[in-house]
Structures are given as structure tokens and as C-alpha cells.
Short mmCIF file of C-alpha atoms in Angstrom, two decimals:
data_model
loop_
_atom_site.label_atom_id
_atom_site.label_comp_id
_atom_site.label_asym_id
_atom_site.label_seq_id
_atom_site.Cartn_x
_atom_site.Cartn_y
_atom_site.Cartn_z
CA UNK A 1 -29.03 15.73 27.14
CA UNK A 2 -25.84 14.13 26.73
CA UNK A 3 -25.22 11.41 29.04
CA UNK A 4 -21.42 10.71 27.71
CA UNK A 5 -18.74 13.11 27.22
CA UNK A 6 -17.26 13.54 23.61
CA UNK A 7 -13.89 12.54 24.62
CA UNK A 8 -15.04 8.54 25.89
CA UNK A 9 -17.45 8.11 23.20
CA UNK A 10 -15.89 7.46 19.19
CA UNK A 11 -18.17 5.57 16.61
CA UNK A 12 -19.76 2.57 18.46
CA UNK A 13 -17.18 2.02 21.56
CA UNK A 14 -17.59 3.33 24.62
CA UNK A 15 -14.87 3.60 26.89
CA UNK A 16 -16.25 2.38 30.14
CA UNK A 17 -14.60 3.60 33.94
CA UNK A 18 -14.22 1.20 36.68
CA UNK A 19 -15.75 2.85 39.73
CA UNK A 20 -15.77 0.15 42.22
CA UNK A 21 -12.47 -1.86 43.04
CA UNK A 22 -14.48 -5.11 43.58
CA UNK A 23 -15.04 -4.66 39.12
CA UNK A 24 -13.32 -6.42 36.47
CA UNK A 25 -10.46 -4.11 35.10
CA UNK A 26 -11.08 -6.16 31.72
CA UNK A 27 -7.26 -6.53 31.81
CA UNK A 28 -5.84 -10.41 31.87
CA UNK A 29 -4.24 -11.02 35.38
CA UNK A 30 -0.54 -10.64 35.52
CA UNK A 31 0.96 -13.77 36.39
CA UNK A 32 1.29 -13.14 40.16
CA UNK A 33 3.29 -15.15 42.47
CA UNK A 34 1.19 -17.70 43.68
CA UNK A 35 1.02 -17.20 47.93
CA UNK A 36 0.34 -19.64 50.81
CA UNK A 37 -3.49 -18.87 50.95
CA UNK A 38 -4.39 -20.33 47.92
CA UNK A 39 -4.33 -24.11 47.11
CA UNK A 40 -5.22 -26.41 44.26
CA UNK A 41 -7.89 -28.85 44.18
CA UNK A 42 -5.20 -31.73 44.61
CA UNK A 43 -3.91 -30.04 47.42
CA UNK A 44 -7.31 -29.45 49.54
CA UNK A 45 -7.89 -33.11 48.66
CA UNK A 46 -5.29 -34.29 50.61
CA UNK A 47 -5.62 -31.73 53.25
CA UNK A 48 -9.03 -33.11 53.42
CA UNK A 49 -7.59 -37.40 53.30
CA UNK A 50 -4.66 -36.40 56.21
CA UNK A 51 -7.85 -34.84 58.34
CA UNK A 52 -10.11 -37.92 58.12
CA UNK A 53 -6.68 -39.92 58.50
CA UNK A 54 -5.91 -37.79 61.85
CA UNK A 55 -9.12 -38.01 63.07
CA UNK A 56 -9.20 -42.43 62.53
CA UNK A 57 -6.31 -42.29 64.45
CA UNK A 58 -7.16 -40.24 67.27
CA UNK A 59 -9.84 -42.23 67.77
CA UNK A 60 -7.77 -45.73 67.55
CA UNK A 61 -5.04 -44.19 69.99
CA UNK A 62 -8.53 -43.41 72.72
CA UNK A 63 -9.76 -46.82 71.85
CA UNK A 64 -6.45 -48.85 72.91
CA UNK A 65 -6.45 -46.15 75.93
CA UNK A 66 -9.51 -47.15 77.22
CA UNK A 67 -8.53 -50.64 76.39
CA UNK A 68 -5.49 -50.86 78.24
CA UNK A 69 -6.43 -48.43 81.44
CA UNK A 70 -9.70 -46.96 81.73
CA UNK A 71 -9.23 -44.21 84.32
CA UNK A 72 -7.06 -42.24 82.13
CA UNK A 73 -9.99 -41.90 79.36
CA UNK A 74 -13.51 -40.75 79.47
CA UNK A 75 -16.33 -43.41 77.86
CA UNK A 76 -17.62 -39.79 76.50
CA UNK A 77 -14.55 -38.75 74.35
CA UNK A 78 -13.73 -42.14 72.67
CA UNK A 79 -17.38 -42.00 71.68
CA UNK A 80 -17.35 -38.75 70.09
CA UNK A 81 -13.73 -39.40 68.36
CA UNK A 82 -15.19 -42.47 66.86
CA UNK A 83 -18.44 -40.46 65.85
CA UNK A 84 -15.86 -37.72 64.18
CA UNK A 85 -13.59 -40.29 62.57
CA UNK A 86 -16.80 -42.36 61.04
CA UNK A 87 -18.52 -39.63 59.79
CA UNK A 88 -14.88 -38.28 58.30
CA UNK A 89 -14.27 -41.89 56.60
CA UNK A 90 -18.12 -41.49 55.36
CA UNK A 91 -17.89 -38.34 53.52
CA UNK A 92 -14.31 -39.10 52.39
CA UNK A 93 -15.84 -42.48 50.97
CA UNK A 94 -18.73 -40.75 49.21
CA UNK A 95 -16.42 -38.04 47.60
CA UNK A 96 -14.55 -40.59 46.27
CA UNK A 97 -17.29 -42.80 45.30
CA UNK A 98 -19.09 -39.40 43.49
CA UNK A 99 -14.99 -38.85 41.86
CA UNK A 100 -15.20 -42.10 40.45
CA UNK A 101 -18.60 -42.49 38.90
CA UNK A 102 -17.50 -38.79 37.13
CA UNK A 103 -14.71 -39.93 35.83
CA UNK A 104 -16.62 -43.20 34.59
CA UNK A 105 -19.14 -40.96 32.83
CA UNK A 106 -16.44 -38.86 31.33
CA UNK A 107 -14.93 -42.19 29.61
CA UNK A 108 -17.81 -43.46 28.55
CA UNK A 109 -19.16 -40.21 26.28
CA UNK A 110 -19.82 -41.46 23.13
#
């Protein structure tokens, strides 16, 4: 029974076929122009900072609304902006906090 042909088989290596696209070629990637869809770590981070700033201002801008005429503004909306903009500033502060304490373990290895 032979399970390999002659011709991918020599000594101990085995010359191996890639039969699904979604496999490793085992070839290094080719330095490919680097498109739109992909971003660094630094640059989702401040994607992430300029939403949580967006959102604390949208709901300072509803706030002074209310503030200064209070037909033009439902009670409903300014609650749920500052609900969005809280929880935002809350997760950006705990990512930050979590950054920090990494980078404080990282320094102090011994």
C-alpha cells in the first residue's frame, strides 16, 4: 500500500500540498502594501479615545441644550448620551488603568 507517490517522498522529507486556500503556504509573506482595512494598535487606540471623546461631547452639547431651551431636547436622549459617554470614559479609564499597571510590571522584572 503506498500512501505517497515516489516522486514527493526522498529520504525523510515529505513534500506536503496545500489543498485548502485558508492553509499556510509555509512561504514568508511578501511585503504587501499595507491597505486602509488594517490598522495598528496605536491607531485603534485613538480611534477608540476620539469615540469616547465624541460621545462626552455629544452629551455636553444635549446638556447645555436642555439647559438653555428645553423644548428643543428630549429628557430621554440627554439621559442616554450621558449613559453612552460615562460608560465610554469608564472603559477608556480602565484600559488605561490595565496599560499602566502592564507597563509597571514590565519595569519592575527583576
Amino acid at each position: 500500500m503506498d500512501i505517497f507517490d515516489s516522486m514527493h517522498v526522498s529520504g525523510h522529507k515529505i513534500g506536503l500540498e496545500r489543498t485548502n486556500p485558508r492553509h499556510l503556504s509555509g512561504k514568508l509573506p511578501q511585503n504587501q502594501p499595507e491597505d486602509s482595512s488594517t490598522t495598528g494598535f496605536s491607531q485603534a487606540m485613538v480611534k477608540a479615545l476620539n469615540g469616547a471623546n465624541a460621545l462626552q461631547q455629544e452629551s455636553t452639547s444635549l446638556t447645555q441644550a436642555m439647559l438653555t431651551d428645553p423644548e428643543s431636547v428630549d429628557s430621554h436622549d440627554v439621559t442616554i448620551a450621558m449613559a453612552k459617554a460615562n460608560m465610554a470614559v469608564t472603559m477608556t479609564k480602565s484600559v488605561v488603568d490595565g496599560a499602566i499597571r502592564a507597563y509597571k510590571e514590565i519595569i519592575s522584572l527583576r
